[in-house]
Short mmCIF file of C-alpha atoms in Angstrom, two decimals:
data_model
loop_
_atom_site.label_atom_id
_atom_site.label_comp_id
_atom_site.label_asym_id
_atom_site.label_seq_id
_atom_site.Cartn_x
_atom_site.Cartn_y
_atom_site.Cartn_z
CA UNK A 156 3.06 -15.66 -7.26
CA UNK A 157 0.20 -13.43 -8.66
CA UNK A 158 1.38 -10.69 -5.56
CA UNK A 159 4.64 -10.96 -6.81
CA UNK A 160 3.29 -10.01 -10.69
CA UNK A 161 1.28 -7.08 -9.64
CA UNK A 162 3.97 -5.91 -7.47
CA UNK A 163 6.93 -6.12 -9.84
CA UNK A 164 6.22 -7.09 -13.40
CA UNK A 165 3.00 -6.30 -15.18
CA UNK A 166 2.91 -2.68 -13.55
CA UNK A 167 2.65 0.55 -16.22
CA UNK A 168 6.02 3.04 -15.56
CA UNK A 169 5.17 5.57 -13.05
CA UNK A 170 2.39 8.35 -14.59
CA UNK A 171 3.42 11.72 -15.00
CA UNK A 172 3.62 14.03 -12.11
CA UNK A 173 2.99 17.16 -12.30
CA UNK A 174 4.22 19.68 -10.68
CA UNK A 175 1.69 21.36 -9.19
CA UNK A 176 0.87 18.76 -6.75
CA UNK A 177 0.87 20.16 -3.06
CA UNK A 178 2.61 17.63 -1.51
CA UNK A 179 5.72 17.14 -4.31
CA UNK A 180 8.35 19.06 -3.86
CA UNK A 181 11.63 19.96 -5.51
CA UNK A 182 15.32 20.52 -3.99
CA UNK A 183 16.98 23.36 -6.86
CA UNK A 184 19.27 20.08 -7.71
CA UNK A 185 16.28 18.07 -8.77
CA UNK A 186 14.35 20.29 -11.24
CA UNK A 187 15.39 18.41 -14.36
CA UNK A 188 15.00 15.09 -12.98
CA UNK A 189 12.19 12.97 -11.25
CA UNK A 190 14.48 10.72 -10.12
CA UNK A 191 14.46 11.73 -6.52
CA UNK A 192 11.27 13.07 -5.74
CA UNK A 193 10.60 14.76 -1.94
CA UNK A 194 7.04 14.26 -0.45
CA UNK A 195 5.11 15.53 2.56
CA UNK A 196 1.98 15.35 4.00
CA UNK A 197 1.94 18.40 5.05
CA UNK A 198 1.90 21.47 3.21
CA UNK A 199 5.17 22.63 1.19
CA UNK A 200 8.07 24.75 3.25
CA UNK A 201 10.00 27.54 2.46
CA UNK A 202 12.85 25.77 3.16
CA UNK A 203 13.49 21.95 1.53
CA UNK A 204 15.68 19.68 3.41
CA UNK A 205 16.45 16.56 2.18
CA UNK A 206 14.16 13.88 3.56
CA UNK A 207 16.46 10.95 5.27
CA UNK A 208 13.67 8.21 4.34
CA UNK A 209 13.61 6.86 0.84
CA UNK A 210 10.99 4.49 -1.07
CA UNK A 211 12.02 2.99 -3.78
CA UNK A 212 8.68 2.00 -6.07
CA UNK A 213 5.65 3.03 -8.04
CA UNK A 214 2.38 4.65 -7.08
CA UNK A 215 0.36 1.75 -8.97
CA UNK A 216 2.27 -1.13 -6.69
CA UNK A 217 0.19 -2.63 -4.43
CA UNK A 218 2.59 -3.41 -1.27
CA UNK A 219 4.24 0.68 -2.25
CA UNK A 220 0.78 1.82 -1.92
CA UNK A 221 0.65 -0.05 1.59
CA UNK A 222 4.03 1.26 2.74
CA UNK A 223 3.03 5.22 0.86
CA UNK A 224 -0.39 5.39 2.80
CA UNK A 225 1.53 4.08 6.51
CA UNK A 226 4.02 7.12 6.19
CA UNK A 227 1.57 9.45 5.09
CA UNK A 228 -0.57 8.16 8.52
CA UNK A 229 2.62 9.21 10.55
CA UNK A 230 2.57 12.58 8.65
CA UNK A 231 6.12 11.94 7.74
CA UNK A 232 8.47 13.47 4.76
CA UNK A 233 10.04 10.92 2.39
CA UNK A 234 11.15 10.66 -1.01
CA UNK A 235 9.63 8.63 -3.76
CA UNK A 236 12.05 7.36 -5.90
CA UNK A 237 10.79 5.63 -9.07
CA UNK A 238 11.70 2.45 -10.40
CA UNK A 239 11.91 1.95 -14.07
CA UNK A 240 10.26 -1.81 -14.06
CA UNK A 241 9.54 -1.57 -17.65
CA UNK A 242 12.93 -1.06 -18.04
CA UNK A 243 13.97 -4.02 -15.56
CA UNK A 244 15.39 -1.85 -13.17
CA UNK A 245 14.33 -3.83 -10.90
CA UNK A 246 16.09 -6.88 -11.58
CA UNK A 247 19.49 -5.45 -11.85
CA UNK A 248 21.95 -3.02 -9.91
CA UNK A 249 21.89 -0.68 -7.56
CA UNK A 250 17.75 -1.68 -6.88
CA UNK A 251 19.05 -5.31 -6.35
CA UNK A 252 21.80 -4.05 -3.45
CA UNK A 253 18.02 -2.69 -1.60
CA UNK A 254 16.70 -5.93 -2.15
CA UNK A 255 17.84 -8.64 -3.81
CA UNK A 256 14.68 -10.32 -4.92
CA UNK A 257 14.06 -8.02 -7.48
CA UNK A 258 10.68 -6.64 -6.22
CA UNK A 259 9.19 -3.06 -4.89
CA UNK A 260 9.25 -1.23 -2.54
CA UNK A 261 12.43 -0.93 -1.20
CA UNK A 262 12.05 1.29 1.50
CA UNK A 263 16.15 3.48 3.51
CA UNK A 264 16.22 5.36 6.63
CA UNK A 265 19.37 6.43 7.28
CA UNK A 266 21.23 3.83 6.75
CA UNK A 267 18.96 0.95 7.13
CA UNK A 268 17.55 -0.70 4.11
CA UNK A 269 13.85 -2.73 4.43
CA UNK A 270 11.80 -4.70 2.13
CA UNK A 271 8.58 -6.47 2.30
CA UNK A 272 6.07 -4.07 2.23
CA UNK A 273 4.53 -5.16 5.84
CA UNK A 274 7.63 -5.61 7.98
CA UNK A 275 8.50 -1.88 6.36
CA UNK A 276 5.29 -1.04 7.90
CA UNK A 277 5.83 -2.50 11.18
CA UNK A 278 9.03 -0.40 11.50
CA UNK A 279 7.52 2.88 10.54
CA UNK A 280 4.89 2.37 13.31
CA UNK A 281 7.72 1.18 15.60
CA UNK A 282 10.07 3.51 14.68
CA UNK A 283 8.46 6.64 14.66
CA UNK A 284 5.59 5.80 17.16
CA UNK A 285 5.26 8.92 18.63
CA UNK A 286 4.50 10.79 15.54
CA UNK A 287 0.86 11.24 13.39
CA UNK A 288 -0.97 7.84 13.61
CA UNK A 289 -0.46 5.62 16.23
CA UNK A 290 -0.77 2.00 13.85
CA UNK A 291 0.02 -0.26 16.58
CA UNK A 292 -2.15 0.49 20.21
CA UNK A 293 0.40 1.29 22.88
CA UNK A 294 0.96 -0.18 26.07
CA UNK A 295 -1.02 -3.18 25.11
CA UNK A 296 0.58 -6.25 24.49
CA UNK A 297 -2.66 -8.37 23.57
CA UNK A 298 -3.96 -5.52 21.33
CA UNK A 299 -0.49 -5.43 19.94
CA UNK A 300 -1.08 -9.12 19.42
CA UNK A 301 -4.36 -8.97 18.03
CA UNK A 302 -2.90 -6.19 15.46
CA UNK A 303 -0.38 -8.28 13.87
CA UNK A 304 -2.75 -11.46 13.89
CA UNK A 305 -4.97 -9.67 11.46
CA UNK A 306 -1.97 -7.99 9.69
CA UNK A 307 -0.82 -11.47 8.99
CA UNK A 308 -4.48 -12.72 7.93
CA UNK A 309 -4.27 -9.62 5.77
CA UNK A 310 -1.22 -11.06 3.80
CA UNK A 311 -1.98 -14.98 4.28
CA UNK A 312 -5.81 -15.16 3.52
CA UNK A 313 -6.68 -11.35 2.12
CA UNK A 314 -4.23 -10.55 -0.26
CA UNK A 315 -3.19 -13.43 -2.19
CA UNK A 316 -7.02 -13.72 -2.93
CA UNK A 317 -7.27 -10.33 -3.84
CA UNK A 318 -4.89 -9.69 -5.68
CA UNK A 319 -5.32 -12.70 -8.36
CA UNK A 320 -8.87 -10.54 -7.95
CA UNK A 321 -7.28 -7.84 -9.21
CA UNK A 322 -4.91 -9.23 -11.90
CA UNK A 323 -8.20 -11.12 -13.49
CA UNK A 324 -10.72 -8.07 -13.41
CA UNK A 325 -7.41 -5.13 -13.96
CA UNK A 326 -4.27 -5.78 -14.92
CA UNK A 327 -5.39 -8.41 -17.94
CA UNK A 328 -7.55 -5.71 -19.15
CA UNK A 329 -4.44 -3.40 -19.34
CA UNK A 330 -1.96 -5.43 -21.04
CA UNK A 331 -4.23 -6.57 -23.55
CA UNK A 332 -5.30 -10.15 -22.51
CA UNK A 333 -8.37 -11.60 -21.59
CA UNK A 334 -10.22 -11.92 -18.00
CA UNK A 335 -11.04 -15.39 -17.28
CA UNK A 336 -14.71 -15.65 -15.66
CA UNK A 337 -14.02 -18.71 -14.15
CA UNK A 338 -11.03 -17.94 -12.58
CA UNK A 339 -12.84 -14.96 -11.32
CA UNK A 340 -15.50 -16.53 -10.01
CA UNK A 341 -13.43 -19.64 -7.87
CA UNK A 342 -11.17 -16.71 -6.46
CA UNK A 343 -14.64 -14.44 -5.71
CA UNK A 344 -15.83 -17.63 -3.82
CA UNK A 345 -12.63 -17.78 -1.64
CA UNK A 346 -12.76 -14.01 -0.91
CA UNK A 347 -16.68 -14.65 0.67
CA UNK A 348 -15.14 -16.80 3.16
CA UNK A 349 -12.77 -14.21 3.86
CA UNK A 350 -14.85 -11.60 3.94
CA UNK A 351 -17.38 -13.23 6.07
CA UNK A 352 -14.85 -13.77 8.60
CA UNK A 353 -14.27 -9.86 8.69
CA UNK A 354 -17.70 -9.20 8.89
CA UNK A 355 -17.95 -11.36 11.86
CA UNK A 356 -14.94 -9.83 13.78
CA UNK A 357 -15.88 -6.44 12.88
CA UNK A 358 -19.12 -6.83 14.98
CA UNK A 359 -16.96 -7.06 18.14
CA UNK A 360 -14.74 -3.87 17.03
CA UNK A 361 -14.97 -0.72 15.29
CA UNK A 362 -11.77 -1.87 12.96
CA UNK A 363 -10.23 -5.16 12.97
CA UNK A 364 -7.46 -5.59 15.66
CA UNK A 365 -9.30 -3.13 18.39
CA UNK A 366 -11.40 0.31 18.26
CA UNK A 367 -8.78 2.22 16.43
CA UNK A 368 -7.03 2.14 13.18
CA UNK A 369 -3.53 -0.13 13.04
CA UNK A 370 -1.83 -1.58 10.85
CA UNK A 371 -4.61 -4.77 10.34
CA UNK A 372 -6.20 -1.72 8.65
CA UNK A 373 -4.20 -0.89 5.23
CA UNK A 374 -5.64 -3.66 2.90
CA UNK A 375 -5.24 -2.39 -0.83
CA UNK A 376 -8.79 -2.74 -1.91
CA UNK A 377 -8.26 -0.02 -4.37
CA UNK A 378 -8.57 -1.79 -7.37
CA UNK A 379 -11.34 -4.08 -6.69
CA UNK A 380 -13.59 -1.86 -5.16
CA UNK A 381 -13.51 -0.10 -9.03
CA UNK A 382 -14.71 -3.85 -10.36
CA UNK A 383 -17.70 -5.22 -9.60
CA UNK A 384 -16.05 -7.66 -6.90
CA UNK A 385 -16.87 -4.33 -5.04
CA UNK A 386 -20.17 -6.27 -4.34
CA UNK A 387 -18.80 -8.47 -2.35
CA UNK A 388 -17.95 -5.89 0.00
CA UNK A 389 -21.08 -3.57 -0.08
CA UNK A 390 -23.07 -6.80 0.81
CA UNK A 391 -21.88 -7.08 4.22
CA UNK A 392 -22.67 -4.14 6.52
CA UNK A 393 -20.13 -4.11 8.80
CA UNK A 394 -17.34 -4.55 5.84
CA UNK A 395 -18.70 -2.59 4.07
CA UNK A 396 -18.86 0.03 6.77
CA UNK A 397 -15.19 -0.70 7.58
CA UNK A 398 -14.25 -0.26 3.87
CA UNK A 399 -15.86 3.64 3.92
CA UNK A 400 -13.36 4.47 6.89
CA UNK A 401 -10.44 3.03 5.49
CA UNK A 402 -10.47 4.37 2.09
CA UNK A 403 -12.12 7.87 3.56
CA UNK A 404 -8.40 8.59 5.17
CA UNK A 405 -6.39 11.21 4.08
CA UNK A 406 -3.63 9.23 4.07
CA UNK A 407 -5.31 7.12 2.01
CA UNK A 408 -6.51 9.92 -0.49
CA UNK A 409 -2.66 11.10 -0.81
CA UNK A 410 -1.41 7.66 -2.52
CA UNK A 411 -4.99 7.33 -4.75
CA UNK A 412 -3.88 11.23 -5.53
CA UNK A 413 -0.08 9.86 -6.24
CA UNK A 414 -2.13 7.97 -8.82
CA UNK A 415 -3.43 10.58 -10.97
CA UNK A 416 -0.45 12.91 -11.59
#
């Protein structure tokens, strides 16, 4: 429920973006709109070509953060098409033909239309597996296994924690209501347990599914690790080792950038 809130209802309209970002560019067509917005994570072309993947969110969303920082791993172009939430465009037509539940991100290639932020995230890595970040370890069907085990802890145990975490500590503070300290501190105690079962696994491996990043690696800790639930991480070594990788990506530093503009 409280995923569902940060992801499509309580969220500010998309910030500003300027135009002097590196990685935003503009077709001649789009200059007096930001409706369709091209990005890359690589640096800006001569030429602009209309990217054939689409995402259909906001920078401050959670689960679009998740699907933003996978594409930017792959070093892939796409276009970052805002939704108006504020506005409820996300309850009504054409976002509810992408998907019908009313919540970001939508995510088109082609002419395939995805949501739920992880199984969009398990196709890029699928789909484009030969390009930028691996995600999933090839040619290893028990790594593969162990990858969406801990993808799936991610969303089951992780997440719903977190982001109640988040809501609490962030979101209140935004929209004008009031933390509530006991609240925080019952979900805080959940996240321990959590958190002390990655500390444990994360002695056996350098991330959490095997020695190299996957997918079991895009938690959005961004907001909490700006709260002082970011204690809870810094307290463990090995998470709190595993937390410095993650968020040191520059995948990771393109969506936080998204963020700012």
């Amino acid at each position: 429920m409280m995923g569902t809130i940060l992801q499509s209802r309580l969220l500010p309209p998309p910030p500003p973006i300027k135009l002097s970002h590196s990685s935003l560019l503009f077709s001649p067509s789009q200059q007096h709109s930001r409706s369709n917005l091209k990005f890359t994570s690589k640096s800006s072309p001569s030429t602009i070509t209309m990217a054939s993947i689409k995402v259909h969110g906001v920078p401050m969303s959670t689960a679009t953060m998740r699907v933003l920082a996978a594409l930017y791993e792959k070093e892939l172009e796409f276009e970052l098409i805002p939704v108006d939430m504020r506005a409820g465009a996300h309850k009504q037509e054409p976002f509810l033909s992408l998907n019908p539940f009313g919540q970001i991100p939508a995510l088109q290639d082609g002419d395939l239309t995805l949501f739920e932020s992880r199984a969009i995230t398990e196709y890029i890595a699928d789909e484009y597996s030969e390009k930028g970040e691996k995600l999933m370890c090839p040619g290893c069907n028990k790594v593969k296994a162990l990858t969406k085990v801990w993808l799936n802890v991610e969303g089951q145990q992780f997440d719903p924690i977190a982001s109640k975490i988040a809501f609490e500590r962030v979101f209140k503070g935004m929209f004008g209501m009031t933390t509530d300290p006991a609240a925080v501190q019952d979900l805080e105690g959940k996240l321990v347990r959590v958190l002390d079962i990655y500390e444990a696994r994360l002695s056996k491996s350098e991330f959490l599914a095997c020695d190299c990043f996957t997918l079991a690696d895009l938690p959005v800790i961004h907001y909490l690790m700006g709260t002082d639930s970011k204690a809870l991480f810094e307290s463990r070594p090995k998470v709190c080792e595993w937390v410095k990788k993650i968020t040191a990506r520059p995948a990771w530093a393109k969506v936080v950038d998204l963020q700012k503009q």
